[in-house]
PDB file of C-alpha atoms in Angstrom:
ATOM      1  CA  TYR A   1     109.248 153.128  83.662  1.00 69.00           C
ATOM      2  CA  ALA A   2     112.225 155.400  83.293  1.00 73.00           C
ATOM      3  CA  GLN A   3     111.605 158.385  81.049  1.00 72.00           C
ATOM      4  CA  VAL A   4     112.478 157.890  77.390  1.00 73.00           C
ATOM      5  CA  ALA A   5     115.529 159.824  76.187  1.00 83.00           C
ATOM      6  CA  PRO A   6     116.913 160.405  72.673  1.00 85.00           C
ATOM      7  CA  THR A   7     120.464 159.197  73.388  1.00 94.00           C
ATOM      8  CA  PHE A   8     121.967 156.293  75.287  1.00 95.00           C
ATOM      9  CA  GLU A   9     123.796 158.559  77.723  1.00 95.00           C
ATOM     10  CA  GLU A  10     120.657 160.561  78.559  1.00 94.00           C
ATOM     11  CA  ALA A  11     118.624 157.380  78.944  1.00 94.00           C
ATOM     12  CA  VAL A  12     121.130 156.049  81.496  1.00 96.00           C
ATOM     13  CA  LEU A  13     120.941 159.280  83.510  1.00 96.00           C
ATOM     14  CA  ARG A  14     117.134 159.141  83.581  1.00 94.00           C
ATOM     15  CA  ALA A  15     117.144 155.455  84.473  1.00 95.00           C
ATOM     16  CA  HIS A  16     119.518 156.213  87.360  1.00 96.00           C
ATOM     17  CA  TYR A  17     116.993 158.733  88.660  1.00 94.00           C
ATOM     18  CA  ALA A  18     114.175 156.199  88.300  1.00 93.00           C
ATOM     19  CA  LEU A  19     116.126 153.641  90.341  1.00 95.00           C
ATOM     20  CA  GLN A  20     116.765 156.097  93.132  1.00 93.00           C
ATOM     21  CA  HIS A  21     113.383 157.823  93.298  1.00 91.00           C
ATOM     22  CA  LYS A  22     110.761 155.651  91.552  1.00 89.00           C
ATOM     23  CA  THR A  23     111.291 152.258  93.189  1.00 90.00           C
ATOM     24  CA  ASP A  24     111.256 151.595  96.942  1.00 87.00           C
ATOM     25  CA  GLN A  25     111.295 155.295  97.829  1.00 85.00           C
ATOM     26  CA  TYR A  26     108.351 156.090  95.538  1.00 83.00           C
ATOM     27  CA  TYR A  27     106.291 153.177  96.803  1.00 83.00           C
ATOM     28  CA  SER A  28     106.938 153.827 100.483  1.00 82.00           C
ATOM     29  CA  SER A  29     106.494 157.609 100.401  1.00 83.00           C
ATOM     30  CA  TYR A  30     103.731 157.997  97.801  1.00 83.00           C
ATOM     31  CA  LEU A  31     101.778 154.838  97.080  1.00 81.00           C
ATOM     32  CA  LEU A  32     101.751 153.167 100.477  1.00 81.00           C
ATOM     33  CA  PRO A  33     100.095 156.111 102.302  1.00 85.00           C
ATOM     34  CA  LYS A  34      97.366 156.131  99.647  1.00 84.00           C
ATOM     35  CA  LEU A  35      96.790 152.371  99.694  1.00 82.00           C
ATOM     36  CA  GLY A  36      97.073 151.770 103.410  1.00 79.00           C
ATOM     37  CA  GLY A  37      99.752 150.103 105.498  1.00 75.00           C
ATOM     38  CA  ASP A  38      98.396 146.556 105.177  1.00 81.00           C
ATOM     39  CA  THR A  39      97.826 146.594 101.412  1.00 85.00           C
ATOM     40  CA  LEU A  40      99.967 144.085  99.536  1.00 88.00           C
ATOM     41  CA  ALA A  41     101.294 145.004  96.109  1.00 86.00           C
ATOM     42  CA  LEU A  42     102.039 143.158  92.901  1.00 87.00           C
ATOM     43  CA  LEU A  43     104.035 145.340  90.511  1.00 87.00           C
ATOM     44  CA  SER A  44     102.951 143.808  87.237  1.00 85.00           C
ATOM     45  CA  GLU A  45     105.468 145.438  84.920  1.00 86.00           C
ATOM     46  CA  PHE A  46     108.613 147.518  85.044  1.00 89.00           C
ATOM     47  CA  HIS A  47     111.351 148.345  82.580  1.00 85.00           C
ATOM     48  CA  SER A  48     114.262 150.709  82.030  1.00 86.00           C
ATOM     49  CA  GLY A  49     112.344 152.286  79.153  1.00 79.00           C
ATOM     50  CA  PHE A  50     109.874 151.634  76.399  1.00 73.00           C
ATOM     51  CA  ARG A  51     110.795 149.448  73.443  1.00 72.00           C
ATOM     52  CA  ASP A  52     112.349 152.325  71.515  1.00 77.00           C
ATOM     53  CA  SER A  53     114.639 153.296  74.390  1.00 87.00           C
ATOM     54  CA  PRO A  54     118.335 153.061  73.417  1.00 92.00           C
ATOM     55  CA  ILE A  55     119.166 151.175  76.643  1.00 93.00           C
ATOM     56  CA  CYS A  56     116.683 148.339  76.044  1.00 91.00           C
ATOM     57  CA  GLY A  57     118.413 144.977  75.727  1.00 93.00           C
ATOM     58  CA  THR A  58     121.843 146.229  76.779  1.00 95.00           C
ATOM     59  CA  LEU A  59     124.209 145.488  79.652  1.00 97.00           C
ATOM     60  CA  TYR A  60     122.835 148.577  81.382  1.00 97.00           C
ATOM     61  CA  ASP A  61     119.398 146.994  81.191  1.00 95.00           C
ATOM     62  CA  ALA A  62     120.743 144.065  83.222  1.00 96.00           C
ATOM     63  CA  ILE A  63     122.010 146.436  85.926  1.00 97.00           C
ATOM     64  CA  TYR A  64     118.686 148.281  86.000  1.00 96.00           C
ATOM     65  CA  THR A  65     116.679 145.052  86.193  1.00 96.00           C
ATOM     66  CA  ALA A  66     118.727 143.569  89.048  1.00 97.00           C
ATOM     67  CA  GLU A  67     118.748 146.782  91.060  1.00 97.00           C
ATOM     68  CA  TYR A  68     115.052 147.474  90.529  1.00 96.00           C
ATOM     69  CA  ILE A  69     114.141 144.016  91.823  1.00 96.00           C
ATOM     70  CA  ALA A  70     116.531 144.327  94.768  1.00 97.00           C
ATOM     71  CA  ARG A  71     115.149 147.726  95.759  1.00 96.00           C
ATOM     72  CA  GLU A  72     111.513 146.641  95.559  1.00 94.00           C
ATOM     73  CA  SER A  73     112.225 143.412  97.453  1.00 95.00           C
ATOM     74  CA  ALA A  74     113.118 145.539 100.473  1.00 93.00           C
ATOM     75  CA  VAL A  75     109.606 147.041 100.571  1.00 91.00           C
ATOM     76  CA  ARG A  76     107.609 144.932 103.035  1.00 87.00           C
ATOM     77  CA  ASN A  77     104.299 145.226 101.180  1.00 88.00           C
ATOM     78  CA  VAL A  78     105.661 144.363  97.726  1.00 90.00           C
ATOM     79  CA  LYS A  79     105.221 140.634  97.192  1.00 90.00           C
ATOM     80  CA  HIS A  80     105.849 140.229  93.464  1.00 92.00           C
ATOM     81  CA  VAL A  81     107.634 142.231  90.775  1.00 91.00           C
ATOM     82  CA  GLY A  82     107.389 141.483  87.057  1.00 89.00           C
ATOM     83  CA  LEU A  83     109.371 142.613  84.039  1.00 88.00           C
ATOM     84  CA  GLN A  84     107.205 144.259  81.394  1.00 85.00           C
ATOM     85  CA  LEU A  85     107.785 141.477  78.858  1.00 86.00           C
ATOM     86  CA  LEU A  86     109.165 137.996  79.388  1.00 89.00           C
ATOM     87  CA  TYR A  87     109.142 137.463  75.616  1.00 89.00           C
ATOM     88  CA  SER A  88     109.449 140.284  73.111  1.00 84.00           C
ATOM     89  CA  GLY A  89     110.111 138.529  69.818  1.00 78.00           C
ATOM     90  CA  SER A  90     112.575 140.493  67.721  1.00 73.00           C
ATOM     91  CA  LEU A  91     112.161 143.606  69.886  1.00 76.00           C
ATOM     92  CA  ARG A  92     114.779 144.358  72.541  1.00 80.00           C
ATOM     93  CA  ASN A  93     112.713 144.877  75.686  1.00 82.00           C
ATOM     94  CA  GLY A  94     111.982 141.300  76.753  1.00 89.00           C
ATOM     95  CA  ALA A  95     113.815 138.781  78.919  1.00 93.00           C
ATOM     96  CA  ILE A  96     113.620 136.241  76.083  1.00 94.00           C
ATOM     97  CA  GLN A  97     114.191 137.438  72.538  1.00 93.00           C
ATOM     98  CA  ALA A  98     114.101 135.785  69.151  1.00 92.00           C
ATOM     99  CA  ALA A  99     116.232 136.152  66.067  1.00 92.00           C
ATOM    100  CA  ARG A 100     113.205 135.340  63.903  1.00 92.00           C
ATOM    101  CA  ASP A 101     109.620 136.055  64.974  1.00 89.00           C
ATOM    102  CA  HIS A 102     108.005 134.511  61.848  1.00 92.00           C
ATOM    103  CA  GLU A 103     105.330 137.186  61.881  1.00 90.00           C
ATOM    104  CA  GLN A 104     105.169 137.272  58.087  1.00 92.00           C
ATOM    105  CA  ASP A 105     104.811 133.480  57.934  1.00 93.00           C
ATOM    106  CA  VAL A 106     101.731 133.691  60.154  1.00 92.00           C
ATOM    107  CA  ILE A 107     100.294 136.549  58.101  1.00 94.00           C
ATOM    108  CA  ASP A 108     100.864 134.623  54.863  1.00 95.00           C
ATOM    109  CA  ALA A 109      99.129 131.552  56.309  1.00 95.00           C
ATOM    110  CA  TYR A 110      96.145 133.647  57.382  1.00 95.00           C
ATOM    111  CA  GLU A 111      95.801 135.310  53.996  1.00 97.00           C
ATOM    112  CA  ALA A 112      96.028 131.933  52.284  1.00 97.00           C
ATOM    113  CA  GLY A 113      93.278 130.575  54.526  1.00 97.00           C
ATOM    114  CA  THR A 114      95.476 127.865  55.939  1.00 96.00           C
ATOM    115  CA  THR A 115      97.265 127.078  59.194  1.00 94.00           C
ATOM    116  CA  ILE A 116     100.905 126.901  60.199  1.00 92.00           C
ATOM    117  CA  ASP A 117     102.577 124.545  62.675  1.00 92.00           C
ATOM    118  CA  THR A 118     104.654 126.951  64.739  1.00 89.00           C
ATOM    119  CA  THR A 119     106.309 124.100  66.639  1.00 91.00           C
ATOM    120  CA  GLN A 120     108.310 123.381  63.485  1.00 92.00           C
ATOM    121  CA  LEU A 121     109.660 126.928  63.164  1.00 93.00           C
ATOM    122  CA  ASP A 122     113.123 127.955  64.296  1.00 95.00           C
ATOM    123  CA  PHE A 123     112.783 131.158  66.309  1.00 94.00           C
ATOM    124  CA  GLY A 124     116.389 131.386  67.487  1.00 94.00           C
ATOM    125  CA  PHE A 125     115.520 132.115  71.121  1.00 94.00           C
ATOM    126  CA  PHE A 126     118.151 133.629  73.402  1.00 95.00           C
ATOM    127  CA  LEU A 127     118.289 135.365  76.778  1.00 95.00           C
ATOM    128  CA  SER A 128     118.733 139.118  76.787  1.00 95.00           C
ATOM    129  CA  PRO A 129     120.878 140.844  79.440  1.00 96.00           C
ATOM    130  CA  GLN A 130     117.770 141.663  81.477  1.00 95.00           C
ATOM    131  CA  GLY A 131     116.703 138.016  81.301  1.00 95.00           C
ATOM    132  CA  LEU A 132     120.106 136.986  82.595  1.00 97.00           C
ATOM    133  CA  ALA A 133     119.810 139.531  85.408  1.00 97.00           C
ATOM    134  CA  MET A 134     116.513 137.954  86.472  1.00 96.00           C
ATOM    135  CA  ARG A 135     118.170 134.533  86.508  1.00 96.00           C
ATOM    136  CA  LEU A 136     121.071 135.949  88.512  1.00 97.00           C
ATOM    137  CA  VAL A 137     118.987 137.441  91.335  1.00 97.00           C
ATOM    138  CA  ASN A 138     116.347 134.703  91.401  1.00 96.00           C
ATOM    139  CA  ASP A 139     117.872 132.575  94.176  1.00 93.00           C
ATOM    140  CA  ALA A 140     118.538 135.553  96.418  1.00 96.00           C
ATOM    141  CA  VAL A 141     115.013 136.909  96.085  1.00 96.00           C
ATOM    142  CA  ASN A 142     112.956 133.716  95.881  1.00 95.00           C
ATOM    143  CA  ASP A 143     114.953 131.269  98.031  1.00 94.00           C
ATOM    144  CA  SER A 144     115.233 133.566 101.047  1.00 94.00           C
ATOM    145  CA  SER A 145     113.239 133.781 104.243  1.00 94.00           C
ATOM    146  CA  ALA A 146     114.018 137.390 105.148  1.00 95.00           C
ATOM    147  CA  VAL A 147     115.303 140.656 103.717  1.00 96.00           C
ATOM    148  CA  LEU A 148     118.132 142.069 105.825  1.00 96.00           C
ATOM    149  CA  ALA A 149     118.784 145.762 106.449  1.00 95.00           C
ATOM    150  CA  THR A 150     121.817 146.594 104.304  1.00 96.00           C
ATOM    151  CA  THR A 151     124.090 149.636 104.161  1.00 94.00           C
ATOM    152  CA  LEU A 152     127.079 150.633 102.046  1.00 92.00           C
ATOM    153  CA  GLU A 153     129.984 152.829 103.072  1.00 90.00           C
ATOM    154  CA  GLY A 154     131.935 154.883 100.570  1.00 83.00           C
ATOM    155  CA  PRO A 155     130.978 153.306  97.226  1.00 80.00           C
ATOM    156  CA  GLY A 156     131.552 156.435  95.139  1.00 92.00           C
ATOM    157  CA  THR A 157     128.931 158.066  92.932  1.00 96.00           C
ATOM    158  CA  VAL A 158     127.626 158.246  89.375  1.00 97.00           C
ATOM    159  CA  ALA A 159     125.789 161.009  87.559  1.00 97.00           C
ATOM    160  CA  THR A 160     121.992 161.056  87.543  1.00 97.00           C
ATOM    161  CA  ASP A 161     119.334 163.246  86.001  1.00 94.00           C
ATOM    162  CA  THR A 162     117.137 165.188  88.442  1.00 92.00           C
ATOM    163  CA  PRO A 163     114.429 167.839  88.072  1.00 91.00           C
ATOM    164  CA  ALA A 164     117.044 170.396  89.167  1.00 93.00           C
ATOM    165  CA  GLY A 165     119.732 169.224  86.724  1.00 93.00           C
ATOM    166  CA  ILE A 166     122.538 166.696  86.877  1.00 95.00           C
ATOM    167  CA  GLY A 167     123.081 165.256  90.336  1.00 97.00           C
ATOM    168  CA  ARG A 168     124.938 162.342  91.926  1.00 97.00           C
ATOM    169  CA  MET A 169     123.832 159.008  93.418  1.00 96.00           C
ATOM    170  CA  PRO A 170     125.710 156.049  94.944  1.00 96.00           C
ATOM    171  CA  ALA A 171     127.439 153.951  92.287  1.00 97.00           C
ATOM    172  CA  LEU A 172     126.658 150.723  94.132  1.00 97.00           C
ATOM    173  CA  HIS A 173     123.481 149.329  95.589  1.00 97.00           C
ATOM    174  CA  ALA A 174     123.411 146.324  97.903  1.00 97.00           C
ATOM    175  CA  GLN A 175     120.689 144.160  99.399  1.00 98.00           C
ATOM    176  CA  ALA A 176     121.232 141.147 101.666  1.00 97.00           C
ATOM    177  CA  TYR A 177     118.904 138.210 102.363  1.00 97.00           C
ATOM    178  CA  ARG A 178     118.740 135.321 104.824  1.00 96.00           C
ATOM    179  CA  GLY A 179     118.594 132.003 102.985  1.00 93.00           C
ATOM    180  CA  GLY A 180     115.479 129.888 103.278  1.00 89.00           C
ATOM    181  CA  ASP A 181     117.371 127.095 105.018  1.00 87.00           C
ATOM    182  CA  GLY A 182     118.707 129.475 107.663  1.00 84.00           C
ATOM    183  CA  LYS A 183     122.288 128.348 106.981  1.00 85.00           C
ATOM    184  CA  LYS A 184     123.298 130.694 104.197  1.00 91.00           C
ATOM    185  CA  ALA A 185     122.807 134.255 103.083  1.00 94.00           C
ATOM    186  CA  PHE A 186     122.633 136.035  99.755  1.00 97.00           C
ATOM    187  CA  LEU A 187     123.889 139.471  98.758  1.00 97.00           C
ATOM    188  CA  ILE A 188     122.980 141.352  95.581  1.00 98.00           C
ATOM    189  CA  ILE A 189     125.367 144.159  94.603  1.00 98.00           C
ATOM    190  CA  THR A 190     124.922 146.292  91.506  1.00 98.00           C
ATOM    191  CA  ASN A 191     127.656 148.567  90.192  1.00 98.00           C
ATOM    192  CA  LYS A 192     126.590 151.383  87.875  1.00 97.00           C
ATOM    193  CA  SER A 193     130.133 152.696  87.451  1.00 97.00           C
ATOM    194  CA  LYS A 194     133.182 151.692  85.408  1.00 96.00           C
ATOM    195  CA  THR A 195     135.238 151.403  88.611  1.00 96.00           C
ATOM    196  CA  VAL A 196     136.051 148.069  90.256  1.00 96.00           C
ATOM    197  CA  HIS A 197     135.182 148.171  93.960  1.00 95.00           C
ATOM    198  CA  ALA A 198     136.487 146.075  96.848  1.00 95.00           C
ATOM    199  CA  ALA A 199     133.826 145.157  99.399  1.00 94.00           C
ATOM    200  CA  ARG A 200     134.401 143.902 102.933  1.00 94.00           C
ATOM    201  CA  LEU A 201     131.281 142.256 104.322  1.00 96.00           C
ATOM    202  CA  ARG A 202     130.091 142.662 107.897  1.00 95.00           C
ATOM    203  CA  LEU A 203     127.127 141.112 109.697  1.00 93.00           C
ATOM    204  CA  LYS A 204     125.937 142.750 112.914  1.00 90.00           C
ATOM    205  CA  GLY A 205     129.192 144.700 112.977  1.00 90.00           C
ATOM    206  CA  LYS A 206     131.477 141.671 112.699  1.00 94.00           C
ATOM    207  CA  PRO A 207     133.540 140.732 109.608  1.00 94.00           C
ATOM    208  CA  VAL A 208     132.158 137.916 107.499  1.00 93.00           C
ATOM    209  CA  ARG A 209     134.774 135.432 106.305  1.00 92.00           C
ATOM    210  CA  GLY A 210     134.688 133.538 103.027  1.00 91.00           C
ATOM    211  CA  PRO A 211     134.900 131.670 100.878  1.00 94.00           C
ATOM    212  CA  PHE A 212     132.031 133.330  99.029  1.00 96.00           C
ATOM    213  CA  GLN A 213     130.403 131.809  95.962  1.00 96.00           C
ATOM    214  CA  ILE A 214     129.963 134.604  93.440  1.00 97.00           C
ATOM    215  CA  ALA A 215     127.873 134.791  90.263  1.00 97.00           C
ATOM    216  CA  TYR A 216     128.008 138.013  88.284  1.00 98.00           C
ATOM    217  CA  ILE A 217     127.457 139.855  85.025  1.00 97.00           C
ATOM    218  CA  THR A 218     129.983 142.413  83.820  1.00 97.00           C
ATOM    219  CA  GLY A 219     131.335 144.039  80.681  1.00 96.00           C
ATOM    220  CA  ASP A 220     133.529 146.853  79.417  1.00 94.00           C
ATOM    221  CA  ASN A 221     130.710 148.630  77.587  1.00 95.00           C
ATOM    222  CA  LEU A 222     127.202 149.391  78.841  1.00 97.00           C
ATOM    223  CA  ARG A 223     125.911 149.054  75.262  1.00 97.00           C
ATOM    224  CA  LEU A 224     126.751 145.347  75.030  1.00 97.00           C
ATOM    225  CA  ALA A 225     123.814 143.221  73.855  1.00 96.00           C
ATOM    226  CA  ASN A 226     123.170 139.581  72.966  1.00 96.00           C
ATOM    227  CA  THR A 227     122.120 138.003  69.706  1.00 93.00           C
ATOM    228  CA  GLU A 228     121.326 134.424  68.725  1.00 93.00           C
ATOM    229  CA  THR A 229     124.932 133.788  67.697  1.00 94.00           C
ATOM    230  CA  GLN A 230     126.869 136.249  69.867  1.00 94.00           C
ATOM    231  CA  GLN A 231     126.451 136.196  73.637  1.00 93.00           C
ATOM    232  CA  HIS A 232     128.328 139.321  74.696  1.00 96.00           C
ATOM    233  CA  VAL A 233     126.657 139.350  78.121  1.00 97.00           C
ATOM    234  CA  GLY A 234     126.637 136.216  80.237  1.00 97.00           C
ATOM    235  CA  ILE A 235     126.749 134.964  83.817  1.00 97.00           C
ATOM    236  CA  LYS A 236     130.206 134.208  85.202  1.00 97.00           C
ATOM    237  CA  THR A 237     131.157 132.509  88.460  1.00 97.00           C
ATOM    238  CA  ALA A 238     134.021 132.846  90.911  1.00 96.00           C
ATOM    239  CA  THR A 239     134.974 132.366  94.550  1.00 96.00           C
ATOM    240  CA  SER A 240     136.343 135.016  96.868  1.00 93.00           C
ATOM    241  CA  GLN A 241     137.952 134.966 100.303  1.00 89.00           C
ATOM    242  CA  ASP A 242     137.099 137.784 102.717  1.00 89.00           C
ATOM    243  CA  ILE A 243     137.218 140.638 100.161  1.00 93.00           C
ATOM    244  CA  VAL A 244     134.667 140.680  97.342  1.00 94.00           C
ATOM    245  CA  HIS A 245     135.806 142.486  94.218  1.00 94.00           C
ATOM    246  CA  VAL A 246     132.783 144.043  92.505  1.00 96.00           C
ATOM    247  CA  PRO A 247     133.552 144.333  88.771  1.00 96.00           C
ATOM    248  CA  ARG A 248     132.717 147.373  86.696  1.00 95.00           C
ATOM    249  CA  TYR A 249     129.137 147.561  85.441  1.00 95.00           C
TER     250      TYR A 249
END
């Protein structure tokens, strides 16, 4: 987990640090030597913060979720990664949320000594930004046969919290995969900045030509969140030829 912070801005800075130092780097440098080189790992829960964190359920949470999964997928011994909660009811830290959790209805039924048919209740389920991020990266992570070494050149930086004070880290993170059928490849790119970036893709030093099929999440405000009736964060699709424009956030 990223450390809890009192404000949204501080929480983002601490989550940035967690992405850079408490994912693949932490596992490879700290846990793996203790467990042994052949030990496989299942990371049973991760999240950008606890349920009272101001970034839970926001667009930033989608960025954190996608990048966390991408970073851990590059660790050879990590076989599975799981979000802390797939369903969180009316709380904001689950992939699936509900407008109505009907907790009081269940309590009332218990106190009355009766039962309640929950299949007849309207919960108002909807996908949170982090749930959408999991859907977005699913094909790349789970329909691939190999993780490819991936580097970025000149993506710019964003602020991050460190033990020594405010530091900087790359604004973008990228991870490429070879498709399971051997005929296609996937690329996950996360952008933690408000700047639109233009990416030219190369494979083994040679330019990769499009068209590229692109699915992405973006927004003008990192605080954007979804409700039952208002889907401020959603998955969009596009095609691109040669140059991939990575939208802000």
